[in-house]
mmCIF file of C-alpha atoms in Angstrom:
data_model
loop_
_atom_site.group_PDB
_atom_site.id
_atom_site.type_symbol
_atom_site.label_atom_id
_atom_site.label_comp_id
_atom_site.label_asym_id
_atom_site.label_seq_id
_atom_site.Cartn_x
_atom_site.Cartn_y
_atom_site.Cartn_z
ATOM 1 C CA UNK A 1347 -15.382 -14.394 4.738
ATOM 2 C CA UNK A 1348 -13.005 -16.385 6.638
ATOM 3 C CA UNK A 1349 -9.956 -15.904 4.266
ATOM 4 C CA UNK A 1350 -10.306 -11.574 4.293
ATOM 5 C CA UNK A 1351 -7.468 -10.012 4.263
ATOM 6 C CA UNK A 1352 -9.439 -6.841 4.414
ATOM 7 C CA UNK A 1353 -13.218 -6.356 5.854
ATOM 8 C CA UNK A 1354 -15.187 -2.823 6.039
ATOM 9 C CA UNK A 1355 -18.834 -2.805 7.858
ATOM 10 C CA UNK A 1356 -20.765 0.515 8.173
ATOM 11 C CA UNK A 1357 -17.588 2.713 7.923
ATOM 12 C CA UNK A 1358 -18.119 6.365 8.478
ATOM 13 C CA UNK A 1359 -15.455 9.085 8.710
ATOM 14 C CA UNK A 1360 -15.571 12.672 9.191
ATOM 15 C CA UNK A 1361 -12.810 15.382 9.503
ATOM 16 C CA UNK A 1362 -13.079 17.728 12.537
ATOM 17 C CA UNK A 1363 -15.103 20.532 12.298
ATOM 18 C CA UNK A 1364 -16.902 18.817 8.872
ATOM 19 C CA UNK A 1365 -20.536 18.779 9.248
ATOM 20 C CA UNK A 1366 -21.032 15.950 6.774
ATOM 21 C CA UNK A 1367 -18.812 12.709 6.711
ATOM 22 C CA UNK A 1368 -16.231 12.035 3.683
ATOM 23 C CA UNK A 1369 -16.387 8.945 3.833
ATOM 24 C CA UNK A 1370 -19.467 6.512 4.319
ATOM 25 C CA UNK A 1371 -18.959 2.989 2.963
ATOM 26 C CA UNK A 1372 -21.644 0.376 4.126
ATOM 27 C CA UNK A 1373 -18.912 -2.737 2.607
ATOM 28 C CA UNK A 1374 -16.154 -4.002 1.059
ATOM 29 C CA UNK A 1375 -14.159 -7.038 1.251
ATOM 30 C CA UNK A 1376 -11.046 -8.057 -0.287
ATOM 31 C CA UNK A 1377 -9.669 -11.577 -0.533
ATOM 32 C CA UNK A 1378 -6.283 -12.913 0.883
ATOM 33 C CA UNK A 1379 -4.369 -12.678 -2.380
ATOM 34 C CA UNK A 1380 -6.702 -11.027 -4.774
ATOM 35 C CA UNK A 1381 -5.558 -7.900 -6.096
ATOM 36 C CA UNK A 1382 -7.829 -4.682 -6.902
ATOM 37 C CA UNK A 1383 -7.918 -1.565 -8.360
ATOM 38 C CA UNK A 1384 -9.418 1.005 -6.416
ATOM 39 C CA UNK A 1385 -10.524 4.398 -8.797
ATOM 40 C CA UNK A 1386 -11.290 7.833 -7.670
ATOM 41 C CA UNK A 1387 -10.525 11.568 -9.043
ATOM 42 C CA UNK A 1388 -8.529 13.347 -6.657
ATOM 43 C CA UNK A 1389 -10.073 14.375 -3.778
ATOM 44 C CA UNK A 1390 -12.738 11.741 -3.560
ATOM 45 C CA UNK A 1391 -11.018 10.183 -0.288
ATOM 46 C CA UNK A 1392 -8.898 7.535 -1.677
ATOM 47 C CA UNK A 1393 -5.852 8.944 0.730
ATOM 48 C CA UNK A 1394 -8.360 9.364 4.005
ATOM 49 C CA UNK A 1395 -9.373 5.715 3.204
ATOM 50 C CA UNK A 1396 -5.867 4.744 3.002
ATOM 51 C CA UNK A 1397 -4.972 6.321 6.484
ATOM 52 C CA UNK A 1398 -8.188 4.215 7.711
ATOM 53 C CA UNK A 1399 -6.398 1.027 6.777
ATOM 54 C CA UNK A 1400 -3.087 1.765 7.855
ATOM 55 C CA UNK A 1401 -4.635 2.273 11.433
ATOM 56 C CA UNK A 1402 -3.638 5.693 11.334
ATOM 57 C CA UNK A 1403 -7.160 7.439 11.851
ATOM 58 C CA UNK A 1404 -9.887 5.391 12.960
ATOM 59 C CA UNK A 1405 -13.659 5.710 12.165
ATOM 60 C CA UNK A 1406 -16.282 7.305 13.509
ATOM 61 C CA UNK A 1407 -18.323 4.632 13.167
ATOM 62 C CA UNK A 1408 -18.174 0.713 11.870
ATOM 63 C CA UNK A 1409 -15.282 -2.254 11.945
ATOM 64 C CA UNK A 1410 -12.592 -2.218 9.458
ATOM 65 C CA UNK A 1411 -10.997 -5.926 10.012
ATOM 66 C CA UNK A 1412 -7.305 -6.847 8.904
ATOM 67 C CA UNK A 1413 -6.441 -10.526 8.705
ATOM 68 C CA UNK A 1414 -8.668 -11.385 11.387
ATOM 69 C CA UNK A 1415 -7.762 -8.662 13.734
ATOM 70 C CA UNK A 1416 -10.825 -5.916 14.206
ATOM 71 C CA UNK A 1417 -8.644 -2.729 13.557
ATOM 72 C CA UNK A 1418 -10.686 -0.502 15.524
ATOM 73 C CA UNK A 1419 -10.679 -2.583 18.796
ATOM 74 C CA UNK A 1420 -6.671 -2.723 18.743
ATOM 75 C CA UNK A 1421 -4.739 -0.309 20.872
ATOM 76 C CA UNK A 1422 -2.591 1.838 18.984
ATOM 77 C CA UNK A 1423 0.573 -0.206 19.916
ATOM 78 C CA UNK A 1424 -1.193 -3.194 18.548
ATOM 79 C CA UNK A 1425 -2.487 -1.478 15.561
ATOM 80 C CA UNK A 1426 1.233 -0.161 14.906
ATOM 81 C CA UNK A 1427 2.540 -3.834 15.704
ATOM 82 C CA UNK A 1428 -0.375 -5.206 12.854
ATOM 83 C CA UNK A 1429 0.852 -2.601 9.936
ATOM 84 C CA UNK A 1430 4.356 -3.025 10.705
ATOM 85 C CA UNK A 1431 4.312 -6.577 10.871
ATOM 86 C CA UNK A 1432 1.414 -7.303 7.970
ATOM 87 C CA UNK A 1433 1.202 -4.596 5.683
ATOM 88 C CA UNK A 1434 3.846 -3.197 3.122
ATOM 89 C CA UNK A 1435 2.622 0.555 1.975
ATOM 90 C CA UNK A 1436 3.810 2.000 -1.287
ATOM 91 C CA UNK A 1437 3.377 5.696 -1.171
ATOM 92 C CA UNK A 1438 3.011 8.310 -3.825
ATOM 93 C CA UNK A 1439 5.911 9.944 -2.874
ATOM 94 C CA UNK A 1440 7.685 6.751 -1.642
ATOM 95 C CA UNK A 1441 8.648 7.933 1.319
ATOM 96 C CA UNK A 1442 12.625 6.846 1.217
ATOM 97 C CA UNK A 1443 15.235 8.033 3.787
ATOM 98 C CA UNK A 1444 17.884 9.953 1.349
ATOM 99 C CA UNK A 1445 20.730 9.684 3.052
ATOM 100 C CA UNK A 1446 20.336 5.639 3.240
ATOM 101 C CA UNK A 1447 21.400 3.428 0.214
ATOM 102 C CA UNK A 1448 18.842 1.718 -1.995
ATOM 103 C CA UNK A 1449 19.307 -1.854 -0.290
ATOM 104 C CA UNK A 1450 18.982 0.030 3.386
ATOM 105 C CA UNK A 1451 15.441 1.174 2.245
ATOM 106 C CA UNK A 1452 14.215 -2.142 1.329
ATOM 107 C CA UNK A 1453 15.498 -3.541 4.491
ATOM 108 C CA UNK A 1454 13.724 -0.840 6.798
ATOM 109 C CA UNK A 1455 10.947 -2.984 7.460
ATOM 110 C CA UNK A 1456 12.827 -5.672 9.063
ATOM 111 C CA UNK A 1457 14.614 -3.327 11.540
ATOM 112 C CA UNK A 1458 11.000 -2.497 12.314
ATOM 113 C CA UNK A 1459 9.112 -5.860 12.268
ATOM 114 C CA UNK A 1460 11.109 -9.300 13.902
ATOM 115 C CA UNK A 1461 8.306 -11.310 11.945
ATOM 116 C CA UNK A 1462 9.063 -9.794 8.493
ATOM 117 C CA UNK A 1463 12.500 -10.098 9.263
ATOM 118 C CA UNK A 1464 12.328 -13.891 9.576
ATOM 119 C CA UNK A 1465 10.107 -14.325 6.585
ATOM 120 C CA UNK A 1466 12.397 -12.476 4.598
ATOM 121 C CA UNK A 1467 15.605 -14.952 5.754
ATOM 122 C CA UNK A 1468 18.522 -13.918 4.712
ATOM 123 C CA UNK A 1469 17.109 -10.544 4.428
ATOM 124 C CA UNK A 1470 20.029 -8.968 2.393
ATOM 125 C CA UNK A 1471 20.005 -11.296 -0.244
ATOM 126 C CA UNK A 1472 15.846 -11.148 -0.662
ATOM 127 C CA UNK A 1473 16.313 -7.306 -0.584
ATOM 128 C CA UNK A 1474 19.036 -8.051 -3.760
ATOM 129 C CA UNK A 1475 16.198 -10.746 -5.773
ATOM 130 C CA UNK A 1476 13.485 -8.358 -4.694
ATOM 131 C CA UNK A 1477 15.421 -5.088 -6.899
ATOM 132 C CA UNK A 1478 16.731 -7.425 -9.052
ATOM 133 C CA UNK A 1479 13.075 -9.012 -10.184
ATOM 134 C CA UNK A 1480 11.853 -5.064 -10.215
ATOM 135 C CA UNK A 1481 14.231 -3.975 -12.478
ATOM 136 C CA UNK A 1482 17.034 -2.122 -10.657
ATOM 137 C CA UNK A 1483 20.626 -2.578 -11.866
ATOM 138 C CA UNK A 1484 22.833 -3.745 -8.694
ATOM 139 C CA UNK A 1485 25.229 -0.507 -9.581
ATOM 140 C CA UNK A 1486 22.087 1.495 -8.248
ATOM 141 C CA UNK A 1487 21.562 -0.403 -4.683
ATOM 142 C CA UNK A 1488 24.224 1.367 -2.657
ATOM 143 C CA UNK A 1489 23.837 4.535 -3.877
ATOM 144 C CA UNK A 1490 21.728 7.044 -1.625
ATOM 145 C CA UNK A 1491 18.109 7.695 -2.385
ATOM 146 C CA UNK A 1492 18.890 10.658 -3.105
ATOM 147 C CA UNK A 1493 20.782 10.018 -6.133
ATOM 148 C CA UNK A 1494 18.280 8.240 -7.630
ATOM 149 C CA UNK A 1495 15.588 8.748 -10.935
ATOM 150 C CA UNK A 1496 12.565 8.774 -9.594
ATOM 151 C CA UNK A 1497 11.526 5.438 -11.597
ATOM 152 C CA UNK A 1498 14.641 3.900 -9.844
ATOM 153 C CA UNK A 1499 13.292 4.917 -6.430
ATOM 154 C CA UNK A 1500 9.819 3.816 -7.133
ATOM 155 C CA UNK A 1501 11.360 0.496 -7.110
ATOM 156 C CA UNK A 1502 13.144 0.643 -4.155
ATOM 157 C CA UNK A 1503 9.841 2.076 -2.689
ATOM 158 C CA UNK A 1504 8.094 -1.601 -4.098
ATOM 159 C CA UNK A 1505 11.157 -3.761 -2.511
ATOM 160 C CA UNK A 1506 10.813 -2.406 0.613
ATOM 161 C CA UNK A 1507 7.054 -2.860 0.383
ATOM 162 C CA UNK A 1508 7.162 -6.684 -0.496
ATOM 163 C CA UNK A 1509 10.516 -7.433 1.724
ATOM 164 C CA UNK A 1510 8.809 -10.165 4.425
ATOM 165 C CA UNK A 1511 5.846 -11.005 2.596
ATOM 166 C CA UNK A 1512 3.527 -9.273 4.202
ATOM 167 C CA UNK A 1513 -0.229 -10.569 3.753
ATOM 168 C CA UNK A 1514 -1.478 -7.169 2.621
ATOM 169 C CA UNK A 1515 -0.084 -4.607 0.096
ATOM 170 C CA UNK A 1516 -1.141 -1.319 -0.486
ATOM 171 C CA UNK A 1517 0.033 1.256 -2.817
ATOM 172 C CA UNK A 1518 -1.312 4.821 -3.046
ATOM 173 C CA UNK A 1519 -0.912 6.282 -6.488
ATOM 174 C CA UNK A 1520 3.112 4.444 -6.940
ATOM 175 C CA UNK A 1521 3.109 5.484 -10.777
ATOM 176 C CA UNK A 1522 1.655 9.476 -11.226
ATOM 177 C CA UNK A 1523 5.578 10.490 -11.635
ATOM 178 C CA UNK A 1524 5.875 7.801 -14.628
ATOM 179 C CA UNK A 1525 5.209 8.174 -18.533
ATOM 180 C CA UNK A 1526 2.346 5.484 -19.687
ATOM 181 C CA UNK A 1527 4.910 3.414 -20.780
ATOM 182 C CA UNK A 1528 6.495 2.879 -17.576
ATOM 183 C CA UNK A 1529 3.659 2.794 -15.351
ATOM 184 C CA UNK A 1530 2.147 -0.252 -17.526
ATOM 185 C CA UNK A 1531 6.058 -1.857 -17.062
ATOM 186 C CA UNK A 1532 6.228 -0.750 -13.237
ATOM 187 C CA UNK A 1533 2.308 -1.926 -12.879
ATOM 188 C CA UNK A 1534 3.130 -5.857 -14.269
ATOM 189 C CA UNK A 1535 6.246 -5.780 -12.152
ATOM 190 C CA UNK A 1536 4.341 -5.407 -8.681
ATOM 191 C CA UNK A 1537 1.508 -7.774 -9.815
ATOM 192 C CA UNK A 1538 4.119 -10.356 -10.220
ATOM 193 C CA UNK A 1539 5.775 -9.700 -7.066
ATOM 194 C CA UNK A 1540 2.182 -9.756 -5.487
ATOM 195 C CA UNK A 1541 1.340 -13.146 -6.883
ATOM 196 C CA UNK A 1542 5.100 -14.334 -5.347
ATOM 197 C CA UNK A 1543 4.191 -13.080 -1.989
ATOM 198 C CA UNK A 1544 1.078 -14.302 -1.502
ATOM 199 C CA UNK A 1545 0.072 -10.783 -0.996
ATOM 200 C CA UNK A 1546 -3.495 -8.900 -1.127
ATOM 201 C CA UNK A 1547 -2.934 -5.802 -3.142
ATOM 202 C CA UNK A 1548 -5.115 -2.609 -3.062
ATOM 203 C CA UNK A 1549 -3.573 -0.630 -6.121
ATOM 204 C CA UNK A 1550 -5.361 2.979 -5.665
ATOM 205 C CA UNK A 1551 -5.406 5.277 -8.939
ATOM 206 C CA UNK A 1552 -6.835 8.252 -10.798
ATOM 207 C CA UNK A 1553 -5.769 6.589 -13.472
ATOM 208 C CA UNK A 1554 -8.161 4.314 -14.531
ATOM 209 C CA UNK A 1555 -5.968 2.872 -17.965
ATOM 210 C CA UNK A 1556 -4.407 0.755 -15.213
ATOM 211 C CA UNK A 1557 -7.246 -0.758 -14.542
ATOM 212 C CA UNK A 1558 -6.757 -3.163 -16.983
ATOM 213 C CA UNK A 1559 -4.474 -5.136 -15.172
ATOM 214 C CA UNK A 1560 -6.425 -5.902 -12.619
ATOM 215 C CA UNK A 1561 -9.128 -8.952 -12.371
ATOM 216 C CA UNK A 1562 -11.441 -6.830 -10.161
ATOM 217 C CA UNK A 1563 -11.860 -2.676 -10.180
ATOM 218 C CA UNK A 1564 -13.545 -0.545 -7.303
ATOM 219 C CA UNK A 1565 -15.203 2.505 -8.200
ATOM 220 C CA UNK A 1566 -14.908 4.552 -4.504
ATOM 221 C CA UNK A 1567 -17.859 6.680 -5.672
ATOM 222 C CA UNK A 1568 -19.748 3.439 -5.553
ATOM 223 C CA UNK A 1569 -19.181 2.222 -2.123
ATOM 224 C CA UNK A 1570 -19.010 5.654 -0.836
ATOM 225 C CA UNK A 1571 -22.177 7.217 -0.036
ATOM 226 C CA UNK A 1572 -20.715 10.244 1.828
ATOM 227 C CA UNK A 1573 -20.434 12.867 -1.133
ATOM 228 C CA UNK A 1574 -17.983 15.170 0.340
ATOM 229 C CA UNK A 1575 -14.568 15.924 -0.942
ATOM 230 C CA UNK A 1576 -11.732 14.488 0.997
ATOM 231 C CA UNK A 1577 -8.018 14.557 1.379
#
């Protein structure tokens, strides 16, 4: 498919010193802009998988292909150059620097990446609509991260994911700290900001109420043949 953002062939992963693989997924392909829910319990490999995308681990065997670009076959410059420049993670955790404001956060990935810097323009002022559209009162945006609720920096955590428009979008459990409520509110937000951008979105959950949201839903267990447990 010409227009992938994301394309897995024959993918097989093992940890060291694991006899059997965790992950073994023979395909998957994800549209530029479609978004998808990916479900798995815990410790099914949704994280490993992750880490596989991000060009942080590579396979054993198979071709994971971003945008065009065959992930394995990159150098690890070039596969640092592709995430920073064309994919916006949202962690679990989030990942913020505490001691920077909220705005500093979002605009991380532009001190990183020249090209998401100039599709982000004036990059301030996006970082300002970006926490504006996602809900985060402009009292909040110079305070540290530190200071923050945890719902507060799960939105600083999305701005700084979107800021630049970058063609893929992944986010790795972003609501397990929320009430249902919130995580339906926080869910809709992203979407939107998704559709905005452009963006590919791989939304990865336990939680499979938030499925609903979504036009298409991955079942890992389905495309993974490996039966191991995994990180």
């Amino acid at each position: 498919m010409a227009d992938g953002a994301i394309q897995i062939r024959d993918l097989l992963f093992r940890w060291p010193r694991q006899p059997a693989p965790c992950l073994d997924i023979p395909e998957l392909n994800i549209a530029a802009g479609e978004h998808v829910f990916l479900h798995g319990p815990s410790g099914s490999g949704k994280s490993t998988l992750l880490g596989l995308l991000g060009g942080v681990a590579l396979p054993e065997r198979g071709e994971i292909v971003l945008l065009g670009q065959p992930l394995t076959r990159l150098s690890g410059h070039a596969r640092d150059r592709l995430r920073a420049d064309s994919i916006g993670f949202l962690f679990q955790q989030f990942n913020l620097l505490p001691w920077l404001s909220a705005i500093d956060n979002v605009l991380l990935p532009c001190t990183f990446s020249a090209r998401r810097k100039t599709r982000a323009g004036n990059a301030r002022e996006t970082a300002a609509r970006l926490l504006t559209h996602l809900d985060l009162a402009a009292e909040s945006w110079h305070k540290p991260a530190a200071e923050l609720s945890v719902g507060q920096q799960q939105r600083v955590a999305a701005a700084r994911a979107l800021i630049g428009r970058p063609e893929i979008l992944i986010a790795d459990e972003p609501t397990s700290a929320l009430d249902a409520p919130r995580q339906q509110i926080f869910v809709d937000l992203l979407l939107t900001e998704a559709t905005a951008a452009g963006a590919a979105l791989l939304f990865v959950s336990h939680d499979e109420r938030l499925a609903a949201h979504f036009a298409r839903k991955i079942t890992l267990a389905d495309i993974n043949r490996a039966g191991v447990p995994a990180s």
